Coordinates of C-alpha atoms in Angstrom, one line a residue:
X1 CA -52.1 -12.2 -41.2
X2 CA -52.2 -9.3 -39.4
X3 CA -52.8 -10.7 -36.2
X4 CA -50.3 -13.3 -36.6
X5 CA -47.9 -10.4 -37.4
X6 CA -49.0 -8.4 -34.1
X7 CA -48.4 -11.8 -32.1
X8 CA -45.0 -11.7 -33.5
X9 CA -43.7 -7.8 -32.9
X10 CA -45.5 -8.3 -29.3
X11 CA -43.6 -11.4 -28.3
X12 CA -39.9 -9.9 -29.8
X13 CA -41.2 -6.5 -27.9
X14 CA -41.2 -8.7 -24.3
X15 CA -38.1 -11.0 -25.6
X16 CA -36.1 -7.4 -25.7
X17 CA -37.7 -5.6 -22.8
X18 CA -36.4 -8.8 -20.9
X19 CA -33.2 -8.9 -22.5
X20 CA -32.7 -4.8 -21.8
X21 CA -33.8 -5.3 -18.3
X22 CA -31.0 -8.3 -17.7
X23 CA -28.4 -6.2 -18.9
X24 CA -29.1 -3.6 -16.8
X25 CA -28.9 -5.9 -13.9
X26 CA -25.8 -7.2 -14.7
X27 CA -24.1 -3.7 -15.2
X28 CA -21.9 -3.0 -12.4
X29 CA -23.5 -0.7 -9.9
X30 CA -21.0 2.1 -8.0
X31 CA -21.5 4.2 -4.8
X32 CA -19.0 7.2 -5.9
X33 CA -17.5 9.0 -2.8
X34 CA -16.6 12.4 -3.6
X35 CA -12.6 13.9 -1.6
X36 CA -12.0 16.9 -0.4
X37 CA -8.5 17.8 -0.9
X38 CA -5.8 20.8 -1.8
X39 CA -5.9 19.2 -5.4
X40 CA -8.3 18.1 -7.9
X41 CA -9.8 14.7 -7.0
X42 CA -12.4 12.6 -8.9
X43 CA -14.7 10.8 -6.6
X44 CA -14.0 7.2 -6.0
X45 CA -16.1 4.4 -6.4
X46 CA -17.0 1.4 -4.5
X47 CA -18.6 -1.5 -6.0
X48 CA -22.1 -2.8 -5.1
X49 CA -21.5 -6.5 -4.8
X50 CA -24.2 -8.5 -5.8
X51 CA -26.3 -9.8 -2.5
X52 CA -24.4 -13.5 -3.0
X53 CA -23.7 -15.3 -0.5
X54 CA -21.0 -18.4 -1.0
X55 CA -19.7 -19.6 2.5
X56 CA -16.7 -21.0 2.6
X57 CA -18.4 -24.3 4.5
X58 CA -20.1 -25.3 1.4
X59 CA -17.3 -26.2 -0.5
X60 CA -15.2 -27.9 1.4
X61 CA -13.7 -25.9 4.4
X62 CA -13.1 -27.1 8.0
X63 CA -12.7 -24.6 10.9
X64 CA -9.8 -25.5 13.7
X65 CA -6.8 -24.3 12.6
X66 CA -5.7 -27.8 11.4
X67 CA -7.1 -28.8 8.2
X68 CA -6.0 -26.6 4.5
X69 CA -8.6 -24.8 3.6
X70 CA -6.7 -23.2 0.8
X71 CA -8.5 -25.6 -2.3
X72 CA -11.8 -24.5 0.0
X73 CA -11.6 -21.1 -0.8
X74 CA -10.3 -20.8 -3.8
X75 CA -13.4 -23.6 -5.2
X76 CA -15.9 -20.3 -3.1
X77 CA -14.1 -17.3 -4.8
X78 CA -14.6 -18.9 -8.3
X79 CA -18.1 -19.5 -7.5
X80 CA -18.6 -16.5 -6.7
X81 CA -16.8 -14.8 -9.2
X82 CA -19.2 -17.4 -11.8
X83 CA -21.9 -16.4 -10.8
X84 CA -21.3 -12.8 -11.4
X85 CA -20.1 -11.8 -8.1
X86 CA -20.8 -11.7 -4.6
X87 CA -19.5 -12.7 -1.0
X88 CA -17.0 -14.9 -0.1
X89 CA -18.1 -15.6 3.5
X90 CA -15.4 -17.0 6.6
X91 CA -17.5 -18.0 9.1
X92 CA -16.5 -17.1 13.1
X93 CA -13.7 -19.5 14.0
X94 CA -9.9 -20.3 12.9
X95 CA -9.5 -21.2 9.7
X96 CA -5.8 -22.4 8.1
X97 CA -5.0 -21.5 4.7
X98 CA -2.1 -21.0 2.1
X99 CA -2.5 -17.9 0.0
X100 CA -6.1 -17.2 -1.0
X101 CA -6.2 -15.9 -5.0
X102 CA -8.6 -13.3 -5.9
X103 CA -11.0 -13.4 -9.0
X104 CA -13.3 -9.8 -10.1
X105 CA -16.3 -8.7 -8.2
X106 CA -15.7 -11.1 -4.9
X107 CA -15.5 -10.2 -1.6
X108 CA -14.1 -12.0 1.0
X109 CA -15.6 -11.4 4.0
X110 CA -14.4 -11.8 7.4
X111 CA -17.6 -12.3 10.1
X112 CA -16.9 -11.7 13.8
X113 CA -15.0 -14.0 15.5
X114 CA -13.8 -15.5 11.8
X115 CA -9.6 -15.9 12.1
X116 CA -8.0 -16.4 8.7
X117 CA -4.6 -18.2 9.6
X118 CA -2.1 -18.6 7.5
X119 CA 0.4 -21.1 6.4
X120 CA 4.2 -20.1 7.3
X121 CA 5.6 -22.9 5.2
X122 CA 7.2 -21.5 2.4
X123 CA 6.4 -24.4 -0.5
X124 CA 2.5 -23.4 0.5
X125 CA 2.8 -20.3 -1.5
X126 CA 4.6 -22.1 -4.7
X127 CA 4.3 -21.6 -7.6
X128 CA 5.8 -17.9 -7.9
X129 CA 3.4 -15.2 -8.7
X130 CA 4.0 -11.2 -10.5
X131 CA 4.6 -9.4 -7.4
X132 CA 7.2 -6.9 -6.5
X133 CA 10.6 -6.6 -4.2
X134 CA 11.4 -3.3 -2.7
X135 CA 10.2 -1.6 -5.5
X136 CA 11.1 -3.9 -8.5
X137 CA 9.3 -6.2 -10.2
X138 CA 9.4 -10.0 -10.5
X139 CA 8.0 -13.4 -9.9
X140 CA 8.4 -14.6 -6.0
X141 CA 6.5 -16.7 -3.4
X142 CA 2.6 -15.5 -3.4
X143 CA 1.8 -12.9 -1.1
X144 CA -0.5 -14.4 1.8
X145 CA -3.2 -12.6 -0.4
X146 CA -2.9 -11.6 -4.1
X147 CA -4.5 -10.3 -6.5
X148 CA -3.4 -9.6 -10.4
X149 CA -5.6 -7.1 -12.7
X150 CA -8.7 -7.7 -11.0
X151 CA -11.7 -5.3 -10.9
X152 CA -14.2 -5.0 -7.7
X153 CA -12.9 -6.7 -4.9
X154 CA -12.6 -6.6 -1.1
X155 CA -11.9 -7.8 2.2
X156 CA -14.3 -7.1 4.6
X157 CA -16.1 -8.1 8.5
X158 CA -15.0 -7.6 11.2
X159 CA -12.5 -10.7 11.4
X160 CA -8.7 -11.4 11.3
X161 CA -5.7 -11.9 9.6
X162 CA -3.2 -13.6 11.1
X163 CA -0.1 -15.0 9.4
X164 CA 1.9 -18.1 11.6
X165 CA 5.5 -16.0 11.1
X166 CA 7.5 -18.8 12.9
X167 CA 8.6 -20.3 9.3
X168 CA 9.6 -17.1 7.9
X169 CA 11.8 -15.7 11.3
X170 CA 15.3 -17.1 10.1
X171 CA 14.8 -15.5 7.0
X172 CA 14.5 -11.8 8.9
X173 CA 18.1 -12.0 9.2
X174 CA 18.8 -11.2 5.6
X175 CA 21.3 -13.8 4.9
X176 CA 24.2 -13.8 2.6
X177 CA 22.2 -15.9 0.2
X178 CA 19.4 -13.1 0.1
X179 CA 21.5 -10.3 -0.3
X180 CA 22.8 -11.6 -3.2
X181 CA 20.1 -12.2 -4.4
X182 CA 18.7 -9.0 -4.2
X183 CA 21.9 -7.4 -6.2
X184 CA 20.8 -9.8 -8.5
X185 CA 17.6 -8.5 -8.9
X186 CA 18.8 -5.2 -8.8
X187 CA 21.2 -6.0 -11.6
X188 CA 18.1 -7.4 -14.2
X189 CA 16.0 -4.4 -13.3
X190 CA 18.7 -2.2 -14.3
X191 CA 19.2 -3.2 -17.6
X192 CA 15.7 -4.3 -18.6
X193 CA 15.7 -8.1 -17.9
X194 CA 11.7 -9.1 -18.9
X195 CA 9.9 -9.2 -15.6
X196 CA 8.7 -12.6 -16.4
X197 CA 12.8 -13.8 -16.2
X198 CA 13.2 -12.3 -12.9
X199 CA 12.4 -15.5 -10.9
X200 CA 13.3 -14.8 -7.5
X201 CA 11.5 -17.8 -5.4
X202 CA 14.4 -20.4 -5.7
X203 CA 17.5 -22.0 -3.6
X204 CA 17.8 -19.6 -0.4
X205 CA 17.2 -16.1 -1.8
X206 CA 14.3 -16.0 1.3
X207 CA 12.6 -13.0 -0.3
X208 CA 9.3 -13.0 2.0
X209 CA 6.1 -12.5 0.8
X210 CA 3.3 -9.3 1.3
X211 CA 0.9 -9.8 4.0
X212 CA -1.5 -8.4 1.0
X213 CA -0.6 -7.7 -2.5
X214 CA -2.7 -6.6 -5.1
X215 CA -1.2 -5.6 -8.5
X216 CA -2.7 -3.9 -11.3
X217 CA -6.1 -4.1 -9.8
X218 CA -9.2 -1.4 -9.8
X219 CA -11.6 -0.9 -7.1
X220 CA -10.3 -2.1 -4.2
X221 CA -11.9 -2.0 -1.0
X222 CA -10.2 -2.8 2.6
X223 CA -12.9 -2.5 5.4
X224 CA -13.3 -3.1 8.7
X225 CA -10.7 -6.2 9.7
X226 CA -8.2 -6.8 11.6
X227 CA -4.5 -7.7 10.9
X228 CA -1.7 -9.4 13.5
X229 CA 1.7 -9.5 11.8
X230 CA 3.2 -10.2 8.4
X231 CA 6.1 -11.9 7.5
X232 CA 7.0 -8.8 5.0
X233 CA 5.3 -5.5 4.1
X234 CA 1.6 -5.8 5.3
X235 CA -1.1 -3.8 2.8
X236 CA 0.5 -3.7 -0.5
X237 CA -1.1 -1.4 -3.4
X238 CA 0.8 -1.7 -6.7
X239 CA 0.2 0.0 -10.2
X240 CA -3.6 -0.4 -8.4
X241 CA -6.4 2.3 -9.9
X242 CA -9.6 3.4 -7.1
X243 CA -8.7 1.8 -3.1
X244 CA -10.6 2.5 -0.2
X245 CA -9.1 1.2 3.0
X246 CA -11.3 2.2 6.2
X247 CA -11.8 0.9 9.5
X248 CA -9.1 -1.0 10.3
X249 CA -6.5 -2.4 12.9
X250 CA -3.2 -3.2 11.5
X251 CA -0.8 -4.7 14.1
X252 CA 2.6 -5.7 12.7
X253 CA 6.0 -5.8 14.1
X254 CA 8.4 -7.8 12.6
X255 CA 11.1 -7.5 10.2
X256 CA 9.9 -4.7 7.0
X257 CA 5.8 -4.2 8.5
X258 CA 5.0 -1.1 6.8
X259 CA 1.4 -0.8 7.3
X260 CA 0.3 0.5 4.8
X261 CA 2.0 0.8 0.9
X262 CA 0.4 2.6 -1.7
X263 CA 3.1 2.3 -5.0
X264 CA 2.9 3.9 -8.5
X265 CA -1.3 3.8 -7.5
X266 CA -3.8 6.5 -8.0
X267 CA -7.4 7.6 -6.3
X268 CA -6.7 6.1 -2.6
X269 CA -8.7 7.0 0.3
X270 CA -7.6 5.9 4.0
X271 CA -9.6 6.6 6.5
X272 CA -10.5 5.8 10.2
X273 CA -7.6 2.8 10.7
X274 CA -4.8 2.1 12.9
X275 CA -1.5 1.4 12.6
X276 CA 0.2 -0.2 14.9
X277 CA 4.2 -0.9 12.8
X278 CA 7.7 -2.4 13.1
X279 CA 8.5 -0.1 10.3
X280 CA 7.1 2.6 8.4
X281 CA 3.1 2.8 9.0
X282 CA 1.5 5.1 6.3
X283 CA 4.0 4.9 3.1
X284 CA 4.1 6.2 -0.4
X285 CA 6.1 4.6 -2.8
X286 CA 6.5 5.0 -6.9
X287 CA 9.3 1.9 -7.9
X288 CA 12.7 1.7 -7.7
X289 CA 14.7 3.5 -10.0
X290 CA 15.0 1.9 -14.0
X291 CA 12.5 -0.3 -12.7
X292 CA 9.9 2.5 -12.4
X293 CA 11.3 4.8 -15.2
X294 CA 10.1 1.7 -17.3
X295 CA 6.6 1.8 -16.2
X296 CA 6.1 5.4 -15.8
X297 CA 3.2 5.7 -13.3
X298 CA 3.4 7.8 -10.8
X299 CA 1.4 7.7 -7.2
X300 CA -1.0 10.5 -7.3
X301 CA -4.2 11.6 -5.4
X302 CA -3.8 9.8 -2.1
X303 CA -5.8 11.1 0.7
X304 CA -5.2 10.2 4.4
X305 CA -7.5 10.7 7.0
X306 CA -8.4 9.9 10.7
X307 CA -5.9 7.8 11.4
X308 CA -3.8 6.8 14.1
X309 CA -0.6 5.7 14.3
X310 CA 0.4 4.0 17.7
X311 CA 4.3 3.3 16.7
X312 CA 5.6 3.6 13.0
X313 CA 9.6 4.7 11.5
X314 CA 7.4 7.0 9.9
X315 CA 4.2 8.6 10.6
X316 CA 3.9 9.5 6.8
X317 CA 7.0 8.3 4.9
X318 CA 7.5 9.0 0.8
X319 CA 10.2 6.6 -0.6
X320 CA 12.4 5.7 -0.5
X321 CA 11.3 4.1 -3.7
X322 CA 9.9 6.8 -5.6
X323 CA 11.2 6.9 -9.1
X324 CA 7.9 7.1 -11.0
X325 CA 7.0 10.0 -9.0
X326 CA 5.2 11.2 -6.0
X327 CA 2.0 14.0 -6.5
X328 CA -0.6 15.0 -4.8
X329 CA -0.7 13.3 -1.3
X330 CA -2.9 15.0 1.9
X331 CA -3.0 13.7 5.8
X332 CA -5.2 15.2 7.8
X333 CA -6.5 14.7 11.0
X334 CA -4.3 11.9 12.0
X335 CA -2.4 11.2 15.5
X336 CA 1.2 9.1 16.7
X337 CA -0.1 8.4 19.9
X338 CA 3.1 7.1 21.1
X339 CA 6.4 7.5 19.5
X340 CA 7.8 7.3 15.7
X341 CA 11.3 8.3 14.1
X342 CA 9.7 11.1 11.9
X343 CA 6.5 12.8 11.7
X344 CA 7.0 13.6 7.9
X345 CA 9.7 12.2 6.2
X346 CA 10.9 12.3 2.3
X347 CA 13.3 9.8 1.1
X348 CA 15.0 9.4 -1.8
X349 CA 18.6 9.2 -3.6
X350 CA 20.7 10.2 -6.6
X351 CA 20.1 6.8 -8.5
X352 CA 15.9 7.4 -7.9
X353 CA 14.9 10.4 -10.5
X354 CA 11.5 11.3 -10.3
X355 CA 9.5 14.3 -8.3
X356 CA 8.1 14.2 -5.4
X357 CA 5.9 17.3 -6.0
X358 CA 2.2 19.1 -3.7
X359 CA 2.5 16.8 -0.4
X360 CA 0.6 18.3 1.9
X361 CA 0.1 17.5 6.4
X362 CA -2.6 19.3 7.8
X363 CA -3.8 19.5 11.7
X364 CA -1.8 16.2 12.4
X365 CA -0.8 15.8 15.9
X366 CA 2.4 13.6 17.3
X367 CA 3.9 12.4 20.9
X368 CA 7.5 11.9 20.5
X369 CA 9.8 11.9 17.0
X370 CA 13.5 12.0 16.5
X371 CA 12.4 15.0 13.7
X372 CA 9.0 16.6 13.4
X373 CA 9.6 17.1 9.5
X374 CA 12.7 15.6 7.3
X375 CA 13.5 15.6 3.7
X376 CA 16.8 13.3 3.1
X377 CA 17.8 13.0 -0.4
X378 CA 20.7 10.5 0.5
X379 CA 18.9 7.7 1.9
X380 CA 20.6 4.3 0.4
X381 CA 20.6 1.8 3.2
X382 CA 22.5 -1.3 3.0
X383 CA 22.5 -0.5 -0.9
X384 CA 25.0 2.4 -1.0
X385 CA 28.2 0.1 -1.2
X386 CA 25.8 -3.1 -2.2
X387 CA 25.4 -2.5 -6.0
X388 CA 26.8 0.2 -8.4
X389 CA 25.1 3.3 -10.1
X390 CA 24.2 2.5 -12.9
X391 CA 22.8 6.0 -13.9
X392 CA 22.4 9.1 -12.0
X393 CA 19.0 10.9 -12.0
X394 CA 18.2 13.8 -9.5
X395 CA 14.7 14.1 -7.9
X396 CA 12.7 17.3 -8.5
X397 CA 11.2 18.1 -5.1
X398 CA 8.6 21.2 -4.1
X399 CA 5.6 22.5 -2.8
X400 CA 5.7 20.2 0.7
X401 CA 3.5 21.5 3.2
X402 CA 2.9 21.3 6.6
X403 CA 0.5 23.0 8.5
X404 CA -1.1 23.2 12.0
X405 CA 0.6 20.2 13.1
X406 CA 1.8 19.5 17.0
X407 CA 4.1 17.3 19.0
X408 CA 5.4 17.2 22.5
X409 CA 8.7 16.6 22.2
X410 CA 11.5 16.0 19.2
X411 CA 15.1 15.8 18.5
X412 CA 14.4 18.9 16.1
X413 CA 11.7 20.8 14.2
X414 CA 13.1 20.0 10.9
X415 CA 16.0 19.3 8.6
X416 CA 16.1 19.7 5.1
X417 CA 19.1 17.8 3.0
X418 CA 18.8 18.6 -0.6
X419 CA 21.0 17.9 -3.6
X420 CA 23.3 21.0 -5.1
X421 CA 22.8 19.5 -8.3
X422 CA 18.8 20.0 -8.3
X423 CA 18.2 21.8 -5.2
X424 CA 14.7 21.2 -2.9
X425 CA 12.6 24.3 -3.1
X426 CA 9.0 25.6 -1.8
X427 CA 8.8 24.0 2.0
X428 CA 5.9 25.6 3.8
X429 CA 5.9 25.2 7.5
X430 CA 3.0 27.0 9.3
X431 CA 1.3 27.3 12.3
X432 CA 3.5 24.4 14.6
X433 CA 3.5 24.0 17.5
X434 CA 6.1 21.8 19.9
X435 CA 6.6 20.9 23.3
X436 CA 10.3 20.1 23.8
X437 CA 12.8 20.0 21.1
X438 CA 15.8 18.1 22.4
X439 CA 18.8 18.8 20.2
X440 CA 18.4 21.5 17.1
X441 CA 16.0 23.9 16.3
X442 CA 16.7 23.3 12.4
X443 CA 19.1 22.9 9.7
X444 CA 18.9 22.7 5.8
X445 CA 21.3 22.9 3.2
X446 CA 21.1 23.2 -0.8
X447 CA 17.0 24.1 -0.5
X448 CA 15.5 27.5 -1.1
X449 CA 12.5 29.1 -0.2
X450 CA 11.5 27.3 3.2
X451 CA 9.2 29.5 4.7
X452 CA 8.6 29.1 8.1
X453 CA 5.3 30.9 9.4
X454 CA 4.4 31.3 13.2
X455 CA 6.3 28.0 14.1
X456 CA 6.5 27.8 18.1
X457 CA 8.3 25.9 20.7
X458 CA 8.4 25.8 24.7
X459 CA 11.9 24.8 25.4
X460 CA 15.4 23.3 24.2
X461 CA 17.0 20.8 25.7
X462 CA 19.8 22.1 24.3

């Protein structure tokens, strides 16, 4: 009897040990990346994907740019997720697809020479999914690459994302039906209409989808691939926690082609990337007006370093959708090699509210800009006369820094336009070197404590 008891005990111990070992193997593994910044920032987590490969050809994908591989890619992603995670591999070749929807623990890996070509037939991006349009949540056409509430997801490899654009081109003009739809969405967002009732993928609303839109996700990695073109914003991290974007080569010169938009998102590192954009390049956003006040999630703890911007409206832009608040943004060792409208541009208006605090640019240089540094609190674009002001809230702006930066030529060194109801304060410009100043040195209104230390220019053109 004692011998039987010992045998049973030994077997139970073995089973327990095997179970414990299996549990340890299934626990997520992460690399951690400490990030240096002028503010406290927790180390970023990079998920270590299990060593499993799910090549899309095993699930029916066919190269050549003619066969629609949407279902095959979806099957590979589902199989990868079901197995506990791994790498969904897109081999060398041209692969036509519709929307790609992520699941947890999936790394979409684009091998060198792989080109994922996205259809420009808008019907391929239905049914509508929960997304956003210029800072307001809604249901719209699926982004070309989409994730909602996913964890541990990535796009990696040396391949390319290349949407077909011709089908979207008529939508760039923003015809009357589109503007009416924009007004409707603005009204819904301003009057607390539930998001699921804000259905925008109907009729001729023509609200273009993002290229990459990750919504409410955790631990995002974008690494190594290139992008050529986008129907709308190119990379959009929305309400995410934890993201790394590195070694990307982004080229998109269509309408509203921002490079990377980081919105109501925290703990992000952008490094060693190249952006060449038809709109703002590196953009910090935080939702629009009442819709952002409802969500109440600031964009915070973002570091951008060692990046190059060829062309773009803003080298670093904050806003104008920033109603959830922006704080702790640090850009260092970056360069604008061709021309930008603004090196550093903070923009808001009397409808936004929110705050912009502790934004830093250090050791950055540019070639040509309209303004080296600008803050404008009355940026409304086409919305100024299009929709009413439902509620006035003035943005709090303070503790903004530009240090050890240079530009070869600019129309003005700085222009700061505050709001008398809540003036801007505590702007620090230090060790700035400017070649030619074309129009004027600086202007400011409704701003206090603008400190300019060792700001030098070589010559003027006025």
